[in-house]
Structure formats: structure tokens, C-alpha cells
XYZ file of C-alpha atoms in Angstrom:
711
model
C 106.353 92.772 122.284
C 108.881 93.741 119.596
C 109.298 97.204 121.075
C 109.788 95.785 124.554
C 112.393 93.315 123.310
C 114.157 96.060 121.396
C 114.415 98.286 124.469
C 115.569 95.484 126.729
C 118.275 94.330 124.312
C 121.676 95.144 125.823
C 123.953 93.727 123.138
C 125.779 95.550 120.377
C 123.569 96.968 117.611
C 124.753 96.103 114.054
C 124.648 99.732 112.933
C 126.018 99.042 109.440
C 122.969 96.984 108.444
C 120.562 99.674 109.618
C 122.024 102.093 107.043
C 119.901 100.409 104.368
C 116.721 101.557 106.133
C 117.620 105.143 107.050
C 114.648 106.606 105.075
C 112.224 104.362 106.979
C 113.845 105.232 110.316
C 113.459 108.947 109.585
C 109.810 108.426 108.664
C 109.291 106.527 111.915
C 110.158 109.673 113.889
C 106.518 110.669 113.273
C 105.160 107.286 114.406
C 104.653 105.418 117.629
C 108.123 103.890 117.358
C 109.808 107.321 117.278
C 111.863 106.747 120.437
C 113.254 103.450 119.163
C 114.064 104.910 115.736
C 115.792 107.827 117.376
C 118.108 105.508 119.308
C 119.186 103.714 116.111
C 119.646 106.966 114.192
C 121.832 108.392 116.954
C 124.089 105.341 116.742
C 124.321 105.768 112.957
C 125.106 109.463 113.414
C 127.976 108.658 115.754
C 129.411 105.893 113.556
C 128.606 106.663 109.903
C 127.664 110.361 109.742
C 128.023 110.655 105.967
C 125.464 107.890 105.446
C 122.904 109.909 107.387
C 123.707 113.573 106.794
C 121.967 114.339 103.472
C 118.819 112.353 104.271
C 118.610 113.814 107.763
C 119.103 117.339 106.452
C 116.215 116.888 104.006
C 114.004 115.398 106.693
C 114.786 118.231 109.103
C 113.757 120.894 106.578
C 110.507 119.043 105.970
C 109.849 118.853 109.695
C 110.526 122.568 110.139
C 107.958 123.327 107.433
C 105.431 121.066 109.192
C 106.238 122.778 112.485
C 105.484 126.215 111.027
C 102.194 125.013 109.601
C 101.229 123.393 112.895
C 102.051 126.565 114.808
C 100.027 128.638 112.346
C 97.098 126.265 112.765
C 97.308 126.419 116.549
C 97.474 130.209 116.402
C 94.390 130.282 114.196
C 92.501 128.021 116.607
C 93.584 130.160 119.552
C 92.237 133.294 117.904
C 88.949 131.578 117.164
C 88.608 130.559 120.816
C 89.278 134.112 121.944
C 86.566 135.418 119.637
C 83.907 132.933 120.789
C 83.131 133.194 124.531
C 81.524 129.745 124.608
C 84.765 128.078 123.539
C 86.384 128.631 126.930
C 84.200 126.059 128.617
C 84.552 123.433 125.897
C 88.218 124.023 125.070
C 89.571 121.092 127.149
C 87.250 118.702 125.347
C 88.079 120.152 121.965
C 91.781 119.967 122.653
C 91.380 116.330 123.541
C 89.225 115.527 120.525
C 91.351 117.167 117.871
C 94.450 114.976 118.125
C 92.509 111.724 118.336
C 90.284 112.558 115.362
C 92.735 114.333 113.070
C 96.296 113.694 114.148
C 96.895 109.956 114.317
C 100.579 109.513 114.948
C 100.580 106.025 113.523
C 99.213 106.887 110.082
C 100.290 110.395 109.110
C 104.081 110.671 108.962
C 105.951 113.663 107.683
C 106.788 112.930 104.051
C 110.405 113.263 103.048
C 109.885 115.831 100.281
C 107.226 118.058 101.788
C 104.416 116.834 99.545
C 101.079 117.985 100.888
C 102.774 119.075 104.044
C 99.576 120.673 105.256
C 97.969 117.257 105.348
C 100.827 115.575 107.177
C 100.194 115.775 110.897
C 103.020 115.586 113.415
C 102.986 113.576 116.584
C 101.091 115.378 119.344
C 100.782 114.560 123.013
C 97.863 112.098 123.094
C 95.092 112.225 125.617
C 92.417 109.970 127.074
C 94.885 107.242 127.852
C 96.453 107.089 124.338
C 100.140 107.175 125.059
C 102.858 107.712 122.515
C 104.154 104.371 121.262
C 107.667 104.752 122.580
C 106.564 106.018 125.965
C 103.899 103.329 126.178
C 106.545 100.689 125.736
C 108.624 102.228 128.452
C 105.678 102.130 130.866
C 105.165 98.445 130.218
C 108.818 97.702 130.755
C 108.844 99.527 134.079
C 105.921 97.785 135.655
C 102.981 97.542 133.286
C 99.635 98.431 134.871
C 100.880 99.066 138.425
C 101.931 102.707 137.941
C 99.329 104.580 135.849
C 97.158 105.357 138.904
C 100.100 107.148 140.533
C 101.175 108.927 137.357
C 97.757 110.408 136.581
C 97.947 112.712 139.574
C 101.211 114.181 138.306
C 101.765 115.952 134.982
C 102.727 113.294 132.356
C 105.894 113.985 130.369
C 105.251 115.609 127.011
C 106.341 113.404 124.100
C 108.786 114.979 121.696
C 107.637 116.237 118.346
C 109.170 114.792 115.137
C 111.087 117.998 114.420
C 112.601 117.877 117.893
C 113.940 114.401 117.167
C 115.397 115.610 113.848
C 117.091 118.577 115.511
C 118.471 116.365 118.259
C 119.994 113.865 115.818
C 121.457 116.653 113.669
C 123.025 118.204 116.763
C 124.642 114.827 117.517
C 126.221 114.830 114.050
C 127.458 118.399 114.380
C 128.801 117.837 117.889
C 130.555 114.559 117.119
C 131.943 115.583 113.713
C 131.952 119.404 113.635
C 134.417 119.907 110.751
C 132.847 117.217 108.603
C 129.348 118.606 109.177
C 130.553 122.124 108.324
C 132.188 120.939 105.087
C 129.100 119.019 103.959
C 126.670 121.763 104.956
C 128.706 124.358 103.069
C 128.829 122.159 99.978
C 125.037 121.667 100.000
C 124.431 125.384 100.574
C 126.615 126.282 97.600
C 124.799 123.844 95.316
C 121.385 124.976 96.541
C 122.178 128.667 96.215
C 124.033 128.777 92.897
C 122.484 125.997 90.815
C 118.849 127.036 90.784
C 117.174 126.959 87.390
C 117.064 130.450 85.831
C 113.646 131.898 84.932
C 113.877 130.833 81.287
C 114.327 127.167 82.224
C 111.538 127.342 84.788
C 109.241 128.914 82.201
C 110.110 126.211 79.638
C 109.429 123.431 82.130
C 106.035 124.828 83.111
C 104.987 125.600 79.531
C 105.659 121.966 78.629
C 103.633 120.927 81.686
C 100.715 123.163 80.606
C 100.878 121.764 77.069
C 100.876 118.158 78.256
C 97.996 118.894 80.616
C 96.002 120.387 77.744
C 96.709 117.426 75.475
C 95.672 115.009 78.233
C 92.416 116.927 78.680
C 91.703 116.676 74.949
C 92.503 112.969 75.043
C 89.782 112.516 77.672
C 87.384 114.950 75.930
C 88.039 114.944 72.157
C 85.377 117.540 71.366
C 87.405 120.064 73.409
C 89.728 120.404 70.401
C 87.024 122.331 68.529
C 87.597 125.913 67.387
C 84.976 127.339 69.756
C 85.612 125.289 72.938
C 86.484 127.544 75.875
C 89.246 126.795 78.331
C 88.312 125.216 81.693
C 88.379 127.617 84.628
C 91.187 125.675 86.321
C 93.376 126.084 83.229
C 92.729 129.829 83.117
C 93.699 130.113 86.780
C 96.932 128.193 86.140
C 97.804 130.514 83.254
C 97.290 133.648 85.354
C 99.356 132.243 88.206
C 102.089 131.203 85.805
C 102.229 134.643 84.185
C 102.368 136.464 87.521
C 104.924 134.327 89.353
C 107.181 132.378 86.993
C 107.661 134.215 83.712
C 110.656 136.569 83.349
C 109.568 140.223 83.204
C 110.865 140.813 79.658
C 108.468 138.264 78.127
C 105.583 138.532 80.566
C 103.708 141.129 78.527
C 103.855 139.015 75.359
C 102.605 135.946 77.214
C 99.758 137.860 78.854
C 98.777 139.266 75.469
C 98.508 135.743 74.033
C 96.832 133.979 76.951
C 95.366 136.451 79.477
C 94.199 139.612 77.694
C 92.547 137.639 74.903
C 91.190 134.384 76.240
C 91.994 131.690 73.683
C 89.908 128.653 72.859
C 91.345 125.217 73.604
C 92.430 124.858 69.964
C 94.271 128.193 70.000
C 95.665 127.468 73.462
C 97.373 124.248 72.293
C 98.909 125.830 69.197
C 100.127 128.928 71.023
C 101.744 126.809 73.729
C 103.518 124.810 71.023
C 104.967 128.017 69.568
C 106.138 129.180 72.998
C 107.680 125.799 73.732
C 109.560 125.796 70.429
C 110.878 129.316 71.076
C 112.182 128.334 74.496
C 113.777 125.163 73.137
C 115.518 127.160 70.429
C 116.752 129.691 72.966
C 118.014 127.053 75.405
C 119.754 125.119 72.616
C 121.694 128.244 71.609
C 123.439 128.329 74.980
C 127.014 127.103 75.229
C 127.177 123.441 76.158
C 129.495 124.120 79.116
C 130.265 126.878 81.584
C 132.991 127.342 84.144
C 132.243 126.172 87.653
C 133.915 129.307 89.019
C 131.150 131.466 87.525
C 128.640 129.534 89.630
C 130.507 128.912 92.880
C 134.124 129.911 93.589
C 133.904 127.878 96.785
C 133.192 124.612 94.940
C 135.889 125.340 92.361
C 138.368 125.509 95.252
C 136.733 122.763 97.291
C 139.950 120.845 97.925
C 141.371 123.934 99.683
C 138.126 125.041 101.370
C 137.013 121.755 102.942
C 137.782 121.080 106.615
C 137.448 117.295 106.502
C 137.354 114.489 103.940
C 133.944 114.241 102.262
C 132.987 111.046 100.470
C 131.361 110.958 97.034
C 127.579 111.009 97.695
C 125.515 107.871 97.201
C 128.046 105.177 98.073
C 126.112 104.117 101.175
C 123.145 103.274 98.943
C 125.059 100.517 97.165
C 124.786 97.842 99.899
C 128.502 97.252 100.325
C 130.040 95.310 103.190
C 132.169 98.148 104.576
C 133.046 101.773 103.944
C 136.821 101.569 104.306
C 137.315 101.648 100.529
C 134.803 104.415 99.806
C 135.974 107.115 97.396
C 136.543 110.598 98.812
C 136.016 113.830 96.894
C 139.292 115.340 95.759
C 137.790 118.241 93.836
C 134.989 119.398 91.543
C 135.906 119.462 87.856
C 135.965 122.991 86.423
C 133.326 122.488 83.689
C 129.555 122.425 84.263
C 127.425 120.870 81.515
C 124.168 122.602 80.575
C 121.723 119.869 79.577
C 118.276 120.235 78.019
C 116.195 117.104 77.913
C 112.552 116.631 76.960
C 110.546 119.032 79.081
C 113.185 120.301 81.501
C 116.810 121.366 81.882
C 119.493 120.702 84.450
C 123.176 121.121 85.158
C 125.683 118.293 85.329
C 128.657 118.528 87.669
C 131.535 116.072 87.876
C 133.399 115.037 91.014
C 136.906 113.630 90.892
C 137.642 111.013 93.532
C 140.920 110.603 95.361
C 141.579 107.538 93.166
C 141.153 109.519 89.924
C 137.639 108.288 89.151
C 135.052 110.689 87.706
C 131.504 110.809 89.131
C 128.944 112.868 87.121
C 125.758 114.018 88.834
C 122.743 115.879 87.481
C 121.449 118.620 89.769
C 117.656 118.462 89.841
C 116.465 121.783 91.210
C 113.501 121.691 91.582
C 113.140 117.938 91.889
C 110.003 116.032 90.913
C 107.002 116.072 93.254
C 107.274 112.434 94.267
C 111.051 112.212 94.555
C 111.069 110.518 97.957
C 108.656 107.826 96.748
C 110.841 107.116 93.748
C 113.949 106.885 95.923
C 112.267 104.323 98.192
C 111.236 102.152 95.238
C 114.832 102.170 93.973
C 115.878 101.244 97.510
C 113.597 98.188 97.318
C 115.008 97.008 94.008
C 118.571 97.435 95.253
C 117.661 94.825 97.853
C 116.364 92.657 95.009
C 119.681 93.175 93.214
C 121.382 91.577 96.199
C 119.167 88.525 95.744
C 119.859 88.358 91.993
C 123.608 88.475 92.625
C 123.346 85.195 94.588
C 121.290 83.142 92.104
C 122.908 81.212 89.290
C 119.972 81.822 86.903
C 120.499 85.580 87.054
C 124.290 85.543 87.305
C 124.718 83.471 84.153
C 122.503 85.943 82.253
C 124.005 89.061 83.907
C 120.549 90.160 85.066
C 120.399 93.180 87.374
C 118.181 96.205 87.792
C 120.030 99.328 86.672
C 119.296 101.871 89.409
C 121.010 105.273 89.304
C 121.996 106.833 92.614
C 119.637 109.557 93.858
C 120.753 111.657 96.818
C 118.346 114.244 98.287
C 120.108 117.371 99.530
C 116.967 119.364 100.382
C 113.216 118.907 99.794
C 113.341 120.562 96.326
C 116.919 119.546 95.467
C 118.667 116.271 94.751
C 121.655 114.808 92.915
C 121.050 112.034 90.370
C 123.824 109.881 88.973
C 124.055 110.972 85.359
C 125.804 109.951 82.181
C 125.997 111.888 78.923
C 125.611 108.658 76.951
C 121.946 108.252 77.964
C 119.184 109.324 75.607
C 115.452 108.873 76.052
C 113.197 107.180 73.524
C 111.517 110.561 73.049
C 114.941 112.043 72.290
C 115.523 109.385 69.598
C 112.158 110.277 68.059
C 112.879 114.022 68.089
C 116.276 113.405 66.491
C 114.460 111.514 63.693
C 112.077 114.462 63.259
C 114.958 116.963 62.987
C 116.796 114.846 60.423
C 113.729 114.408 58.224
C 112.120 117.831 58.655
C 109.024 116.472 60.405
C 107.016 118.393 62.970
C 107.259 116.274 66.124
C 103.695 117.190 67.137
C 102.065 116.008 63.894
C 101.088 112.530 65.202
C 99.508 114.027 68.325
C 97.577 116.692 66.399
C 96.478 114.129 63.828
C 95.113 111.927 66.628
C 93.243 114.848 68.204
C 91.687 115.838 64.880
C 90.525 112.305 64.126
C 88.950 111.778 67.560
C 87.263 115.189 67.453
C 85.834 114.509 63.981
C 84.535 111.139 65.145
C 82.902 112.700 68.206
C 81.231 115.424 66.161
C 79.958 112.996 63.521
C 78.453 110.724 66.153
C 76.889 113.710 67.928
C 75.226 114.897 64.720
C 73.857 111.450 63.897
C 72.341 110.715 67.308
C 72.449 112.812 70.465
C 70.587 111.632 73.578
C 68.193 114.210 75.053
C 70.129 114.404 78.321
C 73.620 114.362 76.797
C 74.332 117.901 77.914
C 74.102 116.759 81.521
C 76.580 113.952 81.171
C 80.244 114.159 82.018
C 82.637 114.052 79.018
C 83.837 110.519 79.778
C 80.298 109.107 80.119
C 79.201 110.984 76.988
C 82.048 109.525 74.957
C 81.429 105.950 76.037
C 77.731 106.200 75.229
C 78.146 107.881 71.844
C 80.636 105.561 70.178
C 81.260 102.348 72.098
C 82.070 100.160 69.052
C 83.567 102.601 66.523
C 86.161 103.998 68.931
C 88.592 101.001 68.849
C 88.351 100.689 65.065
C 88.887 104.416 64.581
C 91.812 104.469 66.970
C 93.428 101.515 65.214
C 93.017 103.243 61.858
C 94.645 106.376 63.288
C 97.442 104.294 64.813
C 98.207 102.651 61.457
C 98.127 105.957 59.578
C 100.639 107.524 61.998
C 103.037 104.630 61.519
C 102.788 104.863 57.741
C 103.179 108.647 57.483
C 105.424 109.779 60.339
C 106.672 107.118 62.761
C 107.937 103.898 61.178
C 108.904 101.088 63.586
C 112.586 101.319 62.569
C 113.459 104.739 64.056
C 115.273 103.406 67.143
C 116.946 100.610 65.142
C 118.435 103.021 62.598
C 119.537 105.437 65.322
C 121.544 102.837 67.230
C 122.881 101.240 64.050
C 124.442 104.616 63.250
C 125.774 104.769 66.803
C 127.428 101.332 66.377
C 128.900 101.054 62.853
C 130.451 97.680 63.751
C 127.894 94.876 63.704
C 129.651 92.974 66.509
C 129.393 96.030 68.763
C 125.747 96.481 67.814
C 125.056 92.810 68.593
C 126.521 93.230 72.090
C 124.472 96.406 72.568
C 121.281 94.655 71.467
C 121.884 91.748 73.845
C 122.491 94.036 76.821
C 119.546 96.241 75.890
C 117.182 93.253 75.706
C 118.108 91.938 79.159
C 117.981 95.421 80.696
C 114.594 96.158 79.143
C 113.380 92.843 80.604
C 114.489 93.943 84.085
C 112.730 97.310 83.719
C 109.620 95.565 82.369
C 109.555 93.263 85.405
C 109.720 96.301 87.711
C 106.908 98.181 86.008
C 104.683 95.096 85.716
C 104.735 93.727 89.262
C 104.640 97.196 90.887
C 101.763 98.484 88.697
C 103.710 101.454 87.309
C 101.708 103.349 84.694
C 102.345 106.443 82.546
C 105.515 104.971 81.028
C 105.895 107.803 78.525
C 108.776 107.640 76.025
C 110.721 110.440 77.719
C 110.874 108.273 80.880
C 112.757 105.441 79.133
C 116.497 106.166 79.020
C 118.925 104.060 76.972
C 122.710 104.198 77.215
C 124.467 104.648 73.882
C 127.708 103.278 75.315
C 126.709 99.989 76.951
C 122.974 99.421 76.406
C 121.759 99.771 80.010
C 118.181 100.960 80.483
C 116.626 102.840 83.364
C 113.230 104.365 83.903
C 112.400 107.816 85.196
C 109.666 108.292 87.851
C 109.296 104.630 88.792
C 106.314 105.037 91.104
C 103.451 102.571 91.709
C 99.981 103.666 90.650
C 97.346 103.461 93.378
C 93.615 103.492 92.654
C 91.880 106.674 93.718
C 88.943 104.947 95.369
C 90.796 102.360 97.464
C 94.288 101.699 98.761
C 95.178 99.152 96.090
C 97.876 99.066 93.415
C 96.211 99.437 90.044
C 97.437 99.997 86.477
C 94.541 101.451 84.438
C 96.298 101.329 81.063
C 95.231 98.964 78.236
C 98.695 97.327 78.159
C 100.624 95.821 81.068
C 103.993 97.389 80.179
C 105.668 99.358 77.411
C 106.752 97.235 74.450
C 105.971 99.484 71.479
C 106.869 98.767 67.817
C 110.217 100.580 67.903
C 111.345 98.651 70.982
C 110.291 95.378 69.360
C 112.214 96.180 66.179
C 115.299 97.334 68.110
C 115.463 94.005 69.954
C 114.499 91.920 66.932
C 112.517 88.651 67.005
C 115.454 86.528 68.183
C 116.258 88.733 71.185
C 112.566 89.166 72.039
C 111.939 85.427 72.197
C 115.393 84.294 73.286
C 116.514 86.992 75.758
C 113.668 89.332 76.716
C 110.905 86.860 77.626
C 113.170 84.266 79.343
C 114.929 87.020 81.322
C 111.627 88.199 82.827
C 110.854 84.649 83.947
C 114.399 84.145 85.285
C 114.149 87.288 87.448
C 110.768 86.162 88.797
C 112.111 82.699 89.624
C 115.161 84.129 91.415
C 112.978 86.332 93.630
C 110.221 83.820 94.417
C 111.589 80.272 94.374
C 114.936 79.878 96.206
C 114.895 77.376 99.095
C 111.128 77.151 98.987
C 110.871 80.381 101.031
C 111.079 82.891 98.187
C 107.462 84.031 98.274
C 107.530 84.700 102.022
C 110.863 86.487 101.793
C 109.618 88.631 98.924
C 106.491 89.556 100.868
C 108.522 90.541 103.941
C 110.807 92.742 101.855
C 107.862 94.360 100.114
C 105.923 95.114 103.300
C 108.457 97.708 104.514
C 108.146 99.773 101.356
C 104.477 99.147 100.575
C 103.683 100.551 104.022
C 105.209 103.885 102.962
C 103.057 103.860 99.816
C 99.896 103.162 101.779
C 100.590 105.949 104.253
C 101.151 108.291 101.315
C 97.805 107.253 99.805
C 95.857 107.866 103.014
C 97.516 111.272 103.321
C 96.798 112.254 99.705
C 93.164 111.174 99.876
C 92.548 113.250 103.043
C 91.205 110.142 104.712
C 90.408 110.047 108.409
C 93.347 108.724 110.434
C 93.637 105.030 109.754
C 94.071 102.703 112.667
C 97.016 100.356 112.740
C 95.126 97.191 111.818
C 93.604 98.888 108.738
C 97.033 99.993 107.607
C 98.381 96.480 108.090
C 95.459 95.044 106.153
C 96.094 97.410 103.223
C 99.811 96.574 103.233
C 99.147 92.818 103.326
C 96.599 93.045 100.515
C 98.949 94.950 98.204
C 101.928 92.738 99.023
C 99.806 89.732 98.126
C 98.895 91.305 94.769
C 102.547 91.990 93.922
C 103.704 88.522 94.999
C 100.961 86.856 92.946
C 102.106 88.709 89.854
C 105.717 87.680 90.425
C 104.738 84.060 91.054
C 102.611 83.968 87.901
C 105.684 84.981 85.889
C 107.875 82.373 87.586
C 105.722 79.266 87.387
C 105.516 77.197 84.199
C 102.059 76.307 82.848
C 100.392 73.140 84.057
C 99.933 71.829 80.519
C 103.067 69.964 79.517
C 102.966 70.886 75.819
C 103.408 74.658 76.355
C 106.627 76.650 76.735
C 107.858 77.169 80.295
C 107.455 80.941 80.003
C 103.985 80.828 78.453
C 102.679 83.419 80.929
C 105.327 85.914 79.832
C 104.614 85.149 76.164
C 100.920 85.864 76.712
C 101.704 89.185 78.390
C 104.055 90.149 75.574
C 101.422 89.315 72.965
C 98.886 91.520 74.757
C 101.353 94.394 75.140
C 102.323 94.408 71.432
C 98.739 94.136 70.199
C 98.099 97.172 67.919
C 94.468 97.358 69.084
C 95.581 97.722 72.725
C 98.374 100.175 71.846
C 95.917 102.295 69.890
C 93.722 102.631 72.997
C 96.523 104.249 75.006
C 96.661 107.940 75.761
C 98.075 110.099 72.968
C 100.983 111.257 75.154
C 101.857 107.603 75.792
C 102.724 107.377 72.066
C 101.905 103.731 71.490
C 103.071 104.076 67.885
C 106.669 104.965 68.916
């Protein structure tokens, strides 16, 4: 009915308001509503091309990759049919069965960053009466059931593939605005070609990833940290692949000597990776802090002379403004490029000067994270929530907003992220403390591993079940020390705080940043309200793995933003689920930085105020919140079905999963907003209870070692 009404509508389409949902429209090109989405995207392309160009370009590259994989699969099937003589008779049936059983156009869209592209199936001409959604709507509008009998005799029109829609829309942009499209395409090509990470930075990033993976494995299996424990086969395969493909040639032989020629134990593997990581960090830190843009791209250094049309600063269409007449245009690229090394990876920072003199710094993430498109959609959701907060007096009087940096995808592995040199992660604050005091930053982690391994070995020697060798590591652990584990972990947690990580590290760092107490008081107030907004996001959306390097704090104004804000979905069912012992990150250093007054007077009330603003206005808040969530939760559910290699889900199952998860999120938000029924309790008693659980040392001690509950 909605599709029919949409097609029959002859009025003017409010194109400006569709800009907010461009990512969803591009995803819909692989769904039943592809024809309707295409019509809206064409109107956007003809009216606001710069709002669409970067997202469309990324989507088109993803679709081309899916097209190549689909063609390779069809070629493989064709060769198999030629080899088997019996396949000729059954080929029509097989061709009809394959799309309906494997390629459901309503549940397997092309993802926007090419994740698991082999599992993402494009739209294929359906058979056995299953028409494409857009064409099916058109048939109903032209006469319903009176024409199919006549059409079956003739050859039905072949529905377009998703990549054909992408190419068609891109051709509209290039035909309507040829000079603008050429200027933007050239700019993206220059960034993609000349700002790739060099081999040393790639090697550093992957060595840190291997080290973290090894530490996580030991956290799940403490006895793996023994001197004689061999590496898992999957880890050995990753090391060989890393040595053959990523490492620069001049250090490949040394790496192979340490990890390939002589197979290390898990204990040796961890310590050797630490040495390699430290060497790379030392080498990257010796680089000059800045380089000339001209050494990277002469074209970008002369952009104001090379461009053919006015190009706007990227990301402005994401900010939900009322019009684009006052958007800032790029005048030129500043001549200096910052070389930045953060915890675990490096990037370059470029700065754009607008025609009004404003400076816009962007970090170039190349390669970008695996789930970049998911993260961008979640930020898109909370920008909509920011619009709601800007209209409510409870949030306006407290200056409550979600700080959401702009993220602009330029290609599947490349994106620009709004950056600021004043931001430092909580992990960066900790490492600065270690450098100042001559402490090895890995000591707390290694101490934890040693304690858990010793506990496991002592319990194994005292009593080992006869069949323990057949049990998985997780089951073995839970059976061997069910009661002693929490006590031992709490003892380890306390020892780390006393010896290496006091709860005042962040407080002292920012006190040195703000010598004036009045400035520090303003920073602490802003930090507390911003941390409350981030905590609300991570709590209601079930975001786990909030490691300290993902928490970024501004040293200039106290804003806080989180890296990789992605909901966690249970592996066994399509349901949001946070498996961690605590609901959100509120570790001792964050508590001390806020102080007791800000924790009770700003942090906890701000969480409740945000929940009330999103759920209670006009008595329709819960329904409105659920409607806003459903658009974005649907993308998450489709991603889950694709990742789990599930059979194509029918539409009603997808809707049921979306409704169930929206209900879970809304219930969490409502629980934060409603005061307790007992009249003698504080209004925000629910938030106080959650805070008390999240700061409990016993719960923090149960967290993964990489989570660093003691920081």
C-alpha cells in the first residue's frame, strides 16, 4: 500500500528532508523497494549533488565488487554444468531454486563498506511468480491481477541489478554537474592514491592487533600463558600471512626468524610482539610531526587553481541544517600535513580552509575500520536525537548534546573523520603517566596474566577431573575455580591500583593542563555532562568493548566522544546483548576526574534528563523513539543475518527481529527516565543503581584484561 501510494503521488517531493536518509536509500537499492529509492536518489542527485556524491561513490565501488563476485560465481556454476551431462536437464529447475533459496532480495543488501561481500547477495530476477518489489508495485498499479496471464506468454522485463542502479545515479550526477563531479572525483582520487599508510604503519597496526588478540586468548584461557603452551594453528597461519604480505622487505627476515623459523610458545609470542611493537612506536615517534602537502599531492596543494567548480567542505549535509545556502566552500588545502600516531594505529591529518577563513581538520583513515558503515549509521541516529534534545528545555538548560564527529566515506577502505589535535584518549593519558614515571605500560596486564595462570595451575594440581582434557578451556575454567576466581581477580585488581595505576592519573593530567582552577572547574562540568551523554548511548544501545583507547577527551573544552560506537548482537540470536559484567564504563580514574559532586550532581541527573527528553514529550515519546530506532535497527539486523550466514530471512521475520530489539532499547531508555514508585527514593534511583553496579570493584575486576577496569 505504501509503495503504491508513493508511486501514485504526483506532488513535489521534499528532497531536502530525504538527505538525512541517503545511506538507507542506497542500501534499499538491493531491496524490493529499489525502484522507489532510485527515484528519490535521482532527485537528490539533480538538486544536492554534493550531499550524495561521496556516499554514492562508496556504494558504487561496493556494488562493483559484489558484481565481480557474482559473475565469478556464475562462471563457476556454468563450468560445473558443462562438466556434468546430467545438469543440462535439471538446469532450469536449479536456476529457479538458487535465487529463492540463497538470494533473498529483501534480506541481503550490499553493505556499504564491503564487509563479507561474498555473503551479500545482489538482487536477481526472481522466478516462480516472485516479482521484484518495485516491479510488483507497478503491476498492481496498472491493473492488479488482470494482466499476469497475458504477460506470462511474453518475456518478462529483467529487473535491474543494484550496481546498475548505482551506475545510473552516478551518471545522472556526472551529466548534470560535470565540472563539479570531475573536481570531487579528482580530489578523492588524490587522497586515496597519496595518503595510504606506508608499510611501517601497516605493520605497526597489525602487530598491535596480533598482540591484543593473543592477550584476549590468554584472558579466556589463562593456562595458555605457560612457558610450554604452543600457539593455536589459527595464530600461526595469521603470522605467516602477515610476514608474507604486510611486512616491509627489510625487516621481513628478522620477523620470520622470531616467529616463523622458530615457532614460539604463547609466552614467548606475547613478549616478542611487545618488543616489536615498542620498536615500531619508537620509529614512528622519531618522524617529523609535519610534512609538506606538496610532497604528497601537488594537485591538492594547488587545489584552488586546479578545481573546476566550487566544492563544499565535506560533512556539512550530515548536520541536519535547514538549508545549504550558507554552507562553507573549500578555498584551499593548508600546506602542512600532520603525522599522528595514536594507540594502535597512525593517520594523517589534513586541514581545509573555507572561503570564510574557517579551518576544518580531518583525519584520513586509510584503511578504515571494518565496521565503518555501521558506526556511521549509529552516529546518524544520534544526530536525529540531538535534534530532539535541542527542542527540550530539560536538555537545553543543561547544554546536553551528543558529541558526534563528522565521518565521510570516500571509498570502502577510506574515510575522513573530523579531527582535533586537542583530543587524547584515556589510554593516551595512562601511557603519558607511564612515560613520566618510568613504568612499563604492560606491567598490569602481565601481572594479571601471571596471577590467573598461577591460580589455574594450582587448582589443576589440587583436583583435576578425569575428563578435563576433553573440556573446552572456558568450561574447564568455570568448573575448576568457580568461587576463588572473583576473590582472586579482586585481589589482583587492588594490587594493580596500589602498585601501578592509582585512581588519580587522569585528574593530575588535566589539572596540569588547566593551571587555573576556574578553567578546570568549567572543564570538569563539561566533561561530566558529555560523559553522561556517551554513557547513555553505550547503555541503551548495548555497546560493549569500551576499551580506554576508544574514549577520547578534549583538552580544550572537555567534550567526549567514543570510537567504534557499534551495538553488540548476540551470536546465537538477533538480539542486542552486552555480555560484560558492567553496564557502561565508569572506572576509578573517571570517577576521580569528575569528583563526587559532579558524579551525583551532573553525571547521574544528566543521564535521566536525556532519557526523559527522548521518551516523555507530549506523551508520544516512546512511540516516536521506537519509530526512529526501527530505521537503523533494521540495518543492524540485516547485518547480523548476513554475518551469521543464515538462510534468507523472510520479511515478517526481519520485522519481528527489528520490533523486538527496538522494544529492548526503548525499555532501557524508559527505565532511566521514570522515577521509582516509592516516594522516599531519589527521582533518578535507577541511574544511581546502575552507577553503583558499574563502579563496583568486584564487577570491574571481572572484566577482560584489555578492558582495563583499574584505569
